[in-house]
Every structure is written in structure tokens, then in C-alpha cells.
JSON list of C-alpha atoms in Angstrom, two decimals:
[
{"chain": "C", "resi": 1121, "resn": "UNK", "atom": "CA", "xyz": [-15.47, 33.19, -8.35]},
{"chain": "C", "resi": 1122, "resn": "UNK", "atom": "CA", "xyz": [-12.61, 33.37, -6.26]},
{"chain": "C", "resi": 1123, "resn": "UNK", "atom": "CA", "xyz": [-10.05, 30.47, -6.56]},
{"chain": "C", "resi": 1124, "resn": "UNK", "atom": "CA", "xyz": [-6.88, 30.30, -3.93]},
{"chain": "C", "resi": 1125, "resn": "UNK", "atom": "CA", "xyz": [-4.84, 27.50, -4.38]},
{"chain": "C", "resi": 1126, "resn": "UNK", "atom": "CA", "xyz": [-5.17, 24.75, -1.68]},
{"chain": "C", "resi": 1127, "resn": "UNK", "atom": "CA", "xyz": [-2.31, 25.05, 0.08]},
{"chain": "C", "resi": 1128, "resn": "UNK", "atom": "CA", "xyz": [0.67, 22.36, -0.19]},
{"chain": "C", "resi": 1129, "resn": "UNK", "atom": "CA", "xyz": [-0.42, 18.53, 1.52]},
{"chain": "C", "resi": 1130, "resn": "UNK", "atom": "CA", "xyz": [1.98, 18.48, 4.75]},
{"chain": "C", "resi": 1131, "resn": "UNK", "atom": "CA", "xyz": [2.95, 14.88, 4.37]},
{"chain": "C", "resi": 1132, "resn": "UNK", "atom": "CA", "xyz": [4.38, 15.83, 0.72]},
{"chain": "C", "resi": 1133, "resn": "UNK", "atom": "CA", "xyz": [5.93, 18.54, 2.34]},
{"chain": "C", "resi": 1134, "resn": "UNK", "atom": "CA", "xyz": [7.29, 16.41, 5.25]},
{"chain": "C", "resi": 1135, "resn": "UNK", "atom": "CA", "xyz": [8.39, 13.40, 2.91]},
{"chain": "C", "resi": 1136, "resn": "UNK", "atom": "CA", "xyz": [10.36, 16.00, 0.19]},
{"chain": "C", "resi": 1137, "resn": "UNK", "atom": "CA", "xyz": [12.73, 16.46, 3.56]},
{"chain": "C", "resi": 1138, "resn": "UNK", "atom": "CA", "xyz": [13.78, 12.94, 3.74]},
{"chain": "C", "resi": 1139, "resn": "UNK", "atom": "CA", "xyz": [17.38, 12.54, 3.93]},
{"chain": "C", "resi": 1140, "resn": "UNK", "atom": "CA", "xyz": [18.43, 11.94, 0.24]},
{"chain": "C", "resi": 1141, "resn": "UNK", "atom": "CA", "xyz": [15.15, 14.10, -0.52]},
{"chain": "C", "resi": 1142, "resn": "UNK", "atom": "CA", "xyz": [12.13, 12.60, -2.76]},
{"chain": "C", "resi": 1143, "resn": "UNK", "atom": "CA", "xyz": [10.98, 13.26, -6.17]},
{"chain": "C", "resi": 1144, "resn": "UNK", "atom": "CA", "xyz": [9.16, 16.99, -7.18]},
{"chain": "C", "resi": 1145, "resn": "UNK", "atom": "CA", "xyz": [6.86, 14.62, -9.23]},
{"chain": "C", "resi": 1146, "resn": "UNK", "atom": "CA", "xyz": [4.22, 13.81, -6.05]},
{"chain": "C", "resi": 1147, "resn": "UNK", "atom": "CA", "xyz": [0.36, 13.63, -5.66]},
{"chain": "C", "resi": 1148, "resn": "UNK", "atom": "CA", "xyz": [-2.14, 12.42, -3.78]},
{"chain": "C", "resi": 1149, "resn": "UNK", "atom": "CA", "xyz": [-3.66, 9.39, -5.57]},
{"chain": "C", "resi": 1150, "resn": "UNK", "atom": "CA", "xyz": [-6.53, 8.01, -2.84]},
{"chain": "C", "resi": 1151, "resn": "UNK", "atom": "CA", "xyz": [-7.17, 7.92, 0.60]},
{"chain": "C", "resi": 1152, "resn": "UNK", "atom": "CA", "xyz": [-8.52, 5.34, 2.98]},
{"chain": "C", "resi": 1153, "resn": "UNK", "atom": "CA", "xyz": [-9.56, 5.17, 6.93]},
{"chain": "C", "resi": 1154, "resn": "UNK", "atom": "CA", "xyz": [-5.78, 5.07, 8.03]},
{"chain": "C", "resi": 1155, "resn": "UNK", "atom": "CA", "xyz": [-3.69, 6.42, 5.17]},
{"chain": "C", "resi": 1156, "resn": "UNK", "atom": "CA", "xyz": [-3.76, 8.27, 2.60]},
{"chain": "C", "resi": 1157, "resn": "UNK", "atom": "CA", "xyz": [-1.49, 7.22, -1.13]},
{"chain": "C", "resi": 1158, "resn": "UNK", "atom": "CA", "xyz": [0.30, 9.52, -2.56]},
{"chain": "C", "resi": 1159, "resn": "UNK", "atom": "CA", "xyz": [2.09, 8.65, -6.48]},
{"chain": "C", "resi": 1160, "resn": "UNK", "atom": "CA", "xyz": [6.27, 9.47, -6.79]},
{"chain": "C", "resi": 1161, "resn": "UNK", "atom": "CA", "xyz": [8.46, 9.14, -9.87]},
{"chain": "C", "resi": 1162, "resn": "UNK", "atom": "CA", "xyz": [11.42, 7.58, -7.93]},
{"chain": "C", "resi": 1163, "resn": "UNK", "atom": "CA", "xyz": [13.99, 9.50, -10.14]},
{"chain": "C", "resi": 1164, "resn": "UNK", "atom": "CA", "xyz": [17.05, 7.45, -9.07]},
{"chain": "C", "resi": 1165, "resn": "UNK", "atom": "CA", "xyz": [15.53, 4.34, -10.38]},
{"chain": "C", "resi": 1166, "resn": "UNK", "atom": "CA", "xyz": [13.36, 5.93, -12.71]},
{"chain": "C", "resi": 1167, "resn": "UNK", "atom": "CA", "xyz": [10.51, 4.11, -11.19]},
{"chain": "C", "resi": 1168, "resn": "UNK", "atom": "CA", "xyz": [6.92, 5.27, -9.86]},
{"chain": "C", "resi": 1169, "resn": "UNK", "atom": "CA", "xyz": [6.05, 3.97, -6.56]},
{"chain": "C", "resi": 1170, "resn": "UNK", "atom": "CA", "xyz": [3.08, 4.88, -4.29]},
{"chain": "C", "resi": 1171, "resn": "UNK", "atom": "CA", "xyz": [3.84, 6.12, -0.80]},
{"chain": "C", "resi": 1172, "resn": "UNK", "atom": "CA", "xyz": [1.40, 5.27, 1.81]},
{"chain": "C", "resi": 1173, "resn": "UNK", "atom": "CA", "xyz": [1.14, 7.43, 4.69]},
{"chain": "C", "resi": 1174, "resn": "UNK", "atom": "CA", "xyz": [-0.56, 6.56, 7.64]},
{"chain": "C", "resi": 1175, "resn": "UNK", "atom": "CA", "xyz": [-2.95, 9.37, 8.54]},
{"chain": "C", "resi": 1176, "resn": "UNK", "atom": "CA", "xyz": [-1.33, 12.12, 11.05]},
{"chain": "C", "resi": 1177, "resn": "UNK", "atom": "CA", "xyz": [-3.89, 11.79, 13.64]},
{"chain": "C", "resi": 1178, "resn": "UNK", "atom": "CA", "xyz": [-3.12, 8.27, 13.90]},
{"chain": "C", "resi": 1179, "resn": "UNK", "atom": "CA", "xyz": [0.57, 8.10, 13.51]},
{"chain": "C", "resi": 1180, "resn": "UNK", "atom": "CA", "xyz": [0.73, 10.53, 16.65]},
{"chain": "C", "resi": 1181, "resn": "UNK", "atom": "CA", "xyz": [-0.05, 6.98, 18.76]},
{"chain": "C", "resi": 1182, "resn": "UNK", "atom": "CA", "xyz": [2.85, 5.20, 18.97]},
{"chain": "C", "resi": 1183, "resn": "UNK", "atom": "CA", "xyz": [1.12, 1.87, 19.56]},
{"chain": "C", "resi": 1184, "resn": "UNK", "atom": "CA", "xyz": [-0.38, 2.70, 15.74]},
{"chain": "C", "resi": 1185, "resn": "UNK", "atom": "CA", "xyz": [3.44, 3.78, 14.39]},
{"chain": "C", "resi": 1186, "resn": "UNK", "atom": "CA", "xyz": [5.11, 0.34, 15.89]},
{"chain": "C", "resi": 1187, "resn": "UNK", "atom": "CA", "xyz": [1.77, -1.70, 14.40]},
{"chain": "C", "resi": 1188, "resn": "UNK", "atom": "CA", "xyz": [2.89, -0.21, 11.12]},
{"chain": "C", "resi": 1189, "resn": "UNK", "atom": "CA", "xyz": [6.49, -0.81, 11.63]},
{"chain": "C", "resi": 1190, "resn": "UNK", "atom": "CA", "xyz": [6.27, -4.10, 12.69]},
{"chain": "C", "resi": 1191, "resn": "UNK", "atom": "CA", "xyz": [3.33, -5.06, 9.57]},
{"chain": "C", "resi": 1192, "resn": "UNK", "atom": "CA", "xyz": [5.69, -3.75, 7.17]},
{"chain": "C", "resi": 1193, "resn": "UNK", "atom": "CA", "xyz": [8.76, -5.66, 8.29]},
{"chain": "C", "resi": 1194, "resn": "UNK", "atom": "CA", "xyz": [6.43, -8.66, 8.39]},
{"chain": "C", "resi": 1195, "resn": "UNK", "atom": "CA", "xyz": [5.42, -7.85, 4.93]},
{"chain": "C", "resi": 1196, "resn": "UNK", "atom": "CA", "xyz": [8.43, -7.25, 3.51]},
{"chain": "C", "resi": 1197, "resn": "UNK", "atom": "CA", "xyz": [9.35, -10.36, 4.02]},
{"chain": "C", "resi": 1198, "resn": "UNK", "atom": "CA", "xyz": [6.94, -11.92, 1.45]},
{"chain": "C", "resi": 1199, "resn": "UNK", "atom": "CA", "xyz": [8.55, -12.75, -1.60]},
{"chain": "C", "resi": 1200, "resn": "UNK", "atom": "CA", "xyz": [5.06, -14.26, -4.00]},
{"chain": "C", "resi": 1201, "resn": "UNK", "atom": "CA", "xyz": [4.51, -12.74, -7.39]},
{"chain": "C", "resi": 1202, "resn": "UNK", "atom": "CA", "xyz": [0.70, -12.04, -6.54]},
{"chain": "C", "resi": 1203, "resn": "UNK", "atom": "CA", "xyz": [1.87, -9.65, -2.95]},
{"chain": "C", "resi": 1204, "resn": "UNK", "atom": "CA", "xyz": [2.53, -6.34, -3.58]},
{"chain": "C", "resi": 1205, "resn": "UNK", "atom": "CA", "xyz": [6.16, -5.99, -2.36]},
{"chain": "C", "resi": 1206, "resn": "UNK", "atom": "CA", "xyz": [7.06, -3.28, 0.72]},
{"chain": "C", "resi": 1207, "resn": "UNK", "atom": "CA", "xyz": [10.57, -1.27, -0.70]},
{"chain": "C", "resi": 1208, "resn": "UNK", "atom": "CA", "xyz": [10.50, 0.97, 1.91]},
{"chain": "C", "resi": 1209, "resn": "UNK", "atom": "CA", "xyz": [9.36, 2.17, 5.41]},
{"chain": "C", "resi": 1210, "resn": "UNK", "atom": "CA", "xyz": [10.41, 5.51, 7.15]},
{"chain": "C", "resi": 1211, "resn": "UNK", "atom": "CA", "xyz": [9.30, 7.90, 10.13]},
{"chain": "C", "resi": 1212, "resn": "UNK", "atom": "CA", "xyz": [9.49, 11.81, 9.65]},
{"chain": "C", "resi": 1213, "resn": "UNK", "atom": "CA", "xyz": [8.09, 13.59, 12.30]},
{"chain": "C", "resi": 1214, "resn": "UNK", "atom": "CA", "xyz": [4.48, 12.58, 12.65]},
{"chain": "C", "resi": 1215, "resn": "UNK", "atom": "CA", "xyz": [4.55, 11.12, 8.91]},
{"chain": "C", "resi": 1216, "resn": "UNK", "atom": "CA", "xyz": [4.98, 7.71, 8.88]},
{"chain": "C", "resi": 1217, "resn": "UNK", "atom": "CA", "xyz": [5.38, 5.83, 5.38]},
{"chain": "C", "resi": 1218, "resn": "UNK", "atom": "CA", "xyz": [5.64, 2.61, 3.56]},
{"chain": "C", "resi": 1219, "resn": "UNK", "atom": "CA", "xyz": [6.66, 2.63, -0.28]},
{"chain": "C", "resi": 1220, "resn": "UNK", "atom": "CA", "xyz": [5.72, 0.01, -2.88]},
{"chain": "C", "resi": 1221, "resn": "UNK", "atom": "CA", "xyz": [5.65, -0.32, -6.76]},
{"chain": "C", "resi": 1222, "resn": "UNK", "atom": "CA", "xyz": [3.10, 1.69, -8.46]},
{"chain": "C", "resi": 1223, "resn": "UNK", "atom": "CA", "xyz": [0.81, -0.66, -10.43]},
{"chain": "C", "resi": 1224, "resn": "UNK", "atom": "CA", "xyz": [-0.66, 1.13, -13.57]},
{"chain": "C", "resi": 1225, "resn": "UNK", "atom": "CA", "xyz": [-3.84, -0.61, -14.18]},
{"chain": "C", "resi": 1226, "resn": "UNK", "atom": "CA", "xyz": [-5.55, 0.35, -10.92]},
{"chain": "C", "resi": 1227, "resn": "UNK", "atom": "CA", "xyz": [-7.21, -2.48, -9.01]},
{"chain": "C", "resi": 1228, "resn": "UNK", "atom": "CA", "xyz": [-10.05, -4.86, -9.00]},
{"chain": "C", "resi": 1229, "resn": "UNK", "atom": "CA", "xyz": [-12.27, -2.61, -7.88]},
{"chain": "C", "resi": 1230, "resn": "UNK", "atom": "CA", "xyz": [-11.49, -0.13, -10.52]},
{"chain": "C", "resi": 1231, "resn": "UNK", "atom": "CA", "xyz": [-11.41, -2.94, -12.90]},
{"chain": "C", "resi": 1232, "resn": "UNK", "atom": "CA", "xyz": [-15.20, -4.38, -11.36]},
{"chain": "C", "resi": 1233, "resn": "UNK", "atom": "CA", "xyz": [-16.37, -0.48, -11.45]},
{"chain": "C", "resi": 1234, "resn": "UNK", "atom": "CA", "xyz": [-16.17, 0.13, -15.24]},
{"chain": "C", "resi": 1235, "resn": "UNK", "atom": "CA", "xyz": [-17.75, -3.10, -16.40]},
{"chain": "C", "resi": 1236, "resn": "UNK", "atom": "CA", "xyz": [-20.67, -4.19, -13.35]},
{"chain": "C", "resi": 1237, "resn": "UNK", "atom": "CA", "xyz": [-18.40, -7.59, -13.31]},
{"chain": "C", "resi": 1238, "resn": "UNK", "atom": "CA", "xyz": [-15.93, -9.39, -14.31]},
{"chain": "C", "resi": 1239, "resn": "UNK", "atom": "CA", "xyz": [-16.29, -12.60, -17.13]},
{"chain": "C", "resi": 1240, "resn": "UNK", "atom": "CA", "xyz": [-15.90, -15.63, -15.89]},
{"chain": "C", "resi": 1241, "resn": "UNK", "atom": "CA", "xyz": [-12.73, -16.38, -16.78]},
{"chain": "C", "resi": 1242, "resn": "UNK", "atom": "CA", "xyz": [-11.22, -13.28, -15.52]},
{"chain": "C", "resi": 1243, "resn": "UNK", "atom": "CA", "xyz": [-13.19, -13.82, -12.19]},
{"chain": "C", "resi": 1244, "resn": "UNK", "atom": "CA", "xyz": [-11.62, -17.37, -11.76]},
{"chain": "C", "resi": 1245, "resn": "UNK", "atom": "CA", "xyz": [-7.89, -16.19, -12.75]},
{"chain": "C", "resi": 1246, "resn": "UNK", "atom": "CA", "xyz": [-7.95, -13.35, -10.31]},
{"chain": "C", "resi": 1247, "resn": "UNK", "atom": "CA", "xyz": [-9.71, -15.43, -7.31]},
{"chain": "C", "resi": 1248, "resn": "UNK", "atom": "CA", "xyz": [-6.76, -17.95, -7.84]},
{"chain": "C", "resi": 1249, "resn": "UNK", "atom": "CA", "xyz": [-3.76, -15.58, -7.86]},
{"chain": "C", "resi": 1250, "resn": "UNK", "atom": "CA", "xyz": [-5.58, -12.97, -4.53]},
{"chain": "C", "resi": 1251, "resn": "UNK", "atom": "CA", "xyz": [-5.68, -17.55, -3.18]},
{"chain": "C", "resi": 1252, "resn": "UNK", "atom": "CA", "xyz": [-2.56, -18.22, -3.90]},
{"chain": "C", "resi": 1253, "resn": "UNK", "atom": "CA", "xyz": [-1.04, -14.83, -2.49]},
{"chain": "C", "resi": 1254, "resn": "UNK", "atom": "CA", "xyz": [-3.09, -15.13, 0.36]},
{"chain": "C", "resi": 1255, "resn": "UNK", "atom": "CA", "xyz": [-1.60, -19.28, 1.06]},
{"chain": "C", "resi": 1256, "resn": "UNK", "atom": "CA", "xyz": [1.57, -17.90, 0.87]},
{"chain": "C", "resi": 1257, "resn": "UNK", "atom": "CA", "xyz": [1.11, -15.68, 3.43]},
{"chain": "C", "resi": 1258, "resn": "UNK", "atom": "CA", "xyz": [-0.79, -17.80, 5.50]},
{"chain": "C", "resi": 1259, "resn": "UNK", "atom": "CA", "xyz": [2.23, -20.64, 5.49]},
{"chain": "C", "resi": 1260, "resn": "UNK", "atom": "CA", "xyz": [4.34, -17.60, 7.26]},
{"chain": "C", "resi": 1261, "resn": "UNK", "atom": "CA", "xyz": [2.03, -16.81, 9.79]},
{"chain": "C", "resi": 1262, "resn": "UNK", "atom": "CA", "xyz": [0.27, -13.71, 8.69]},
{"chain": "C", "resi": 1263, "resn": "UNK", "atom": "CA", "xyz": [-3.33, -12.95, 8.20]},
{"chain": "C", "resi": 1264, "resn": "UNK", "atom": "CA", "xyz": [-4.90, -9.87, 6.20]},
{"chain": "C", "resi": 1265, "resn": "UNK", "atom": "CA", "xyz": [-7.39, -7.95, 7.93]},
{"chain": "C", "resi": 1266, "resn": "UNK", "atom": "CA", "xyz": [-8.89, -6.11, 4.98]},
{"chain": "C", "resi": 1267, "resn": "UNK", "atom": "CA", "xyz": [-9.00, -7.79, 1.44]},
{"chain": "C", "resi": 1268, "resn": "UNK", "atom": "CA", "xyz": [-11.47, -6.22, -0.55]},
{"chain": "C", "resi": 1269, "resn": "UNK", "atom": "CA", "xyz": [-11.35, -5.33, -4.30]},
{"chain": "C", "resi": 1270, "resn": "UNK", "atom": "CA", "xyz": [-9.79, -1.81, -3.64]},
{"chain": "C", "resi": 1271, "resn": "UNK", "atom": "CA", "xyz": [-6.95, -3.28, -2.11]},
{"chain": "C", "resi": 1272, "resn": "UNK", "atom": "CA", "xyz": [-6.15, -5.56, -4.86]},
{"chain": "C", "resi": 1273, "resn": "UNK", "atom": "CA", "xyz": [-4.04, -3.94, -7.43]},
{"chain": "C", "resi": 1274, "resn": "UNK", "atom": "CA", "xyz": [-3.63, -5.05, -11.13]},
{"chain": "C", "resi": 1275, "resn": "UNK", "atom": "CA", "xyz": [-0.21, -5.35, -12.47]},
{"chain": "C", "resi": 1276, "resn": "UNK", "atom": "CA", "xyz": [0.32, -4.34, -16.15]},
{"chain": "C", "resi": 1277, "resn": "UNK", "atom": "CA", "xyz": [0.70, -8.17, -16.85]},
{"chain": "C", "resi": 1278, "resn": "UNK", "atom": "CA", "xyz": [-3.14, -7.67, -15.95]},
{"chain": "C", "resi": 1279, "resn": "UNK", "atom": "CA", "xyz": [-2.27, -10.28, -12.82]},
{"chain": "C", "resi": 1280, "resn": "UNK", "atom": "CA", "xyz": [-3.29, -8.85, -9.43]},
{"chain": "C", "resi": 1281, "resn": "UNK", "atom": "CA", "xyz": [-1.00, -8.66, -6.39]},
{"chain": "C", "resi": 1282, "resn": "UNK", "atom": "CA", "xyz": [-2.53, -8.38, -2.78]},
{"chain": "C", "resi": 1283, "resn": "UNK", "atom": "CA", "xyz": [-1.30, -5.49, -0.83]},
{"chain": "C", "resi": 1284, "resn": "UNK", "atom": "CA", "xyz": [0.58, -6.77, 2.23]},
{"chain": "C", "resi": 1285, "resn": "UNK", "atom": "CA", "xyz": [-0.98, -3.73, 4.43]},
{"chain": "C", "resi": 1286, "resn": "UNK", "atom": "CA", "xyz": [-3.59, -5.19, 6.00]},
{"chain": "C", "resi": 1287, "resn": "UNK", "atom": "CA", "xyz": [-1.52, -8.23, 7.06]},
{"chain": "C", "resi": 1288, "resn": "UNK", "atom": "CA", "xyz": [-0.45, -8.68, 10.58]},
{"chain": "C", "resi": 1289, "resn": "UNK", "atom": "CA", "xyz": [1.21, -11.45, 12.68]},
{"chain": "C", "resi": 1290, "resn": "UNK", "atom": "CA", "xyz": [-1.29, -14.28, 13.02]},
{"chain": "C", "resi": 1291, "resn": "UNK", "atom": "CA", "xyz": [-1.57, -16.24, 16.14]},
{"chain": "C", "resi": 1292, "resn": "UNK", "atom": "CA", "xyz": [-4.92, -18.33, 14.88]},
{"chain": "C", "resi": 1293, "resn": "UNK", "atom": "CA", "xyz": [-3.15, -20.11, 12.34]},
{"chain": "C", "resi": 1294, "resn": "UNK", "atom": "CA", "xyz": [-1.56, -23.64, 12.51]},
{"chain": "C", "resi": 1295, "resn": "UNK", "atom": "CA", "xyz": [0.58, -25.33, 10.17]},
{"chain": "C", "resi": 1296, "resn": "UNK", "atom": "CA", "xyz": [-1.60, -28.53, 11.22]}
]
């Protein structure tokens, strides 16, 4: 059969024109509803980091590209060693980005998907760390809109972190 290569992603293309440039080393690693991840050896720190970018369609809306803005500011803020920490944020064109520290072991989901469940141990350790994340956002005023298992990643300490995507500005909460 007749193979032609796919042709090159546009929001690789679009983030490899960054001032300062970004790393050769980039692929597409998952995709949700609103963005898709894409993995990057950060060569000056010789770090990888994933790059979430918000899906073009919906970083055309600039009510969507401020929402971003202002939920990564928010969660940049968050300094808890079970919340995924925000290092960057950036517009380019209609590609709009957060980076954040590439977590080797995957996430919960991952983690749920090759056993059927978790022992019981394991089960109770995670609960308390996603608990004691999610506290320590709540104390600042910000609520996550979408935890779930897939957006739990596992640190190579085997401790999860929360990603601080989902999180937005609360106005529910009380420190009552």
C-alpha cells in the first residue's frame, strides 16, 4: 500500500518558532476535549516537559485564550508537592500553551488500566495526596473542574500530583 507521511502537527510547527526556539525532540503524547499534549526535551535544562496546547479551534475565542491565561497564572501560583507545577505559558498565533514537568510513570489511570485496580494501600496513599493537593488549593480559592484518573499524573517517586488545569477561580468557597 501506499504510505505518505502525515504531514508535520502545526502547533509543533508553530511552537519550534518561539522566540529562543524549542527543542527538535517533540511529539504528540495525548489529546483531550480542549488540548492536545505534546512531550519536549527542554535542552537548556536538560529536562522533558509536556506542552499543553489548547486546541486551535478553541484558542481562536479569546474569552477561551484569557480563561487559559488567567487558570494558569492562578495555577502557577500553587506551590504543594502533590500539584503539578505550571513553568510556562505563551501565545503564538492561534497556539496557545502551558508547559509543566513531564512525569514518567504516566497517571492513575494508566496505572488503574494495567492492573483492573489498585491494592488497598496504594488506593488510600494516592486518595490522600490527589486530598491533600486538592485542600491546598481549595485554602487559595480555586476549584478543579475535572479530576479524574487521567488527569492525575504519577511522579517517579510513584506519588501523584494533580494537574492544576482544570482549576479555576472559585467563588463557592469560604474559608468559614
Amino acid at each position: 500500500s501506499d504510505r505518505r507521511q502525515a504531514p508535520p502537527d502545526a502547533s509543533v510547527t508553530a511552537l519550534r518558532q518561539v522566540p529562543g526556539g524549542r527543542s527538535p525532540i517533540m511529539h504528540r503524547v495525548g489529546e483531550g476535549g480542549m488540548a492536545s499534549v505534546y512531550y519536549e526535551l527542554q535542552v537548556s535544562l536538560d529536562s522533558p516537559v509536556v506542552i499543553k496546547v489548547l486546541h486551535p479551534h478553541l484558542a481562536r475565542e479569546h474569552e477561551m485564550r484569557e480563561r487559559f491565561r488567567r487558570e494558569a497564572e492562578s495555577a502557577a501560583q500553587l506551590m504543594h508537592p502533590h500539584i503539578c507545577k505550571i513553568i510556562d505559558f505563551g501565545m503564538v498565533d492561534d497556539h496557545v500553551y502551558l508547559v509543566m514537568p513531564y512525569l514518567a510513570r504516566g497517571t492513575l489511570s494508566d496505572r488503574i488500566g494495567g492492573h483492573r485496580s489498585l491494592s488497598p494501600e496504594t488506593t488510600a496513599s494516592v486518595a490522600a495526596q490527589v486530598a491533600t493537593g486538592l485542600d491546598y488549593a481549595h485554602l487559595r480559592r480555586l476549584v478543579h473542574r475535572d479530576l479524574k484518573p487521567g488527569h492525575t499524573p504519577l511522579h517517579a517517586d510513584g506519588n501523584a500530583r494533580v494537574t492544576a488545569l482544570g482549576m479555576r477561580t472559585g467563588t463557592c468557597l469560604s474559608r468559614g
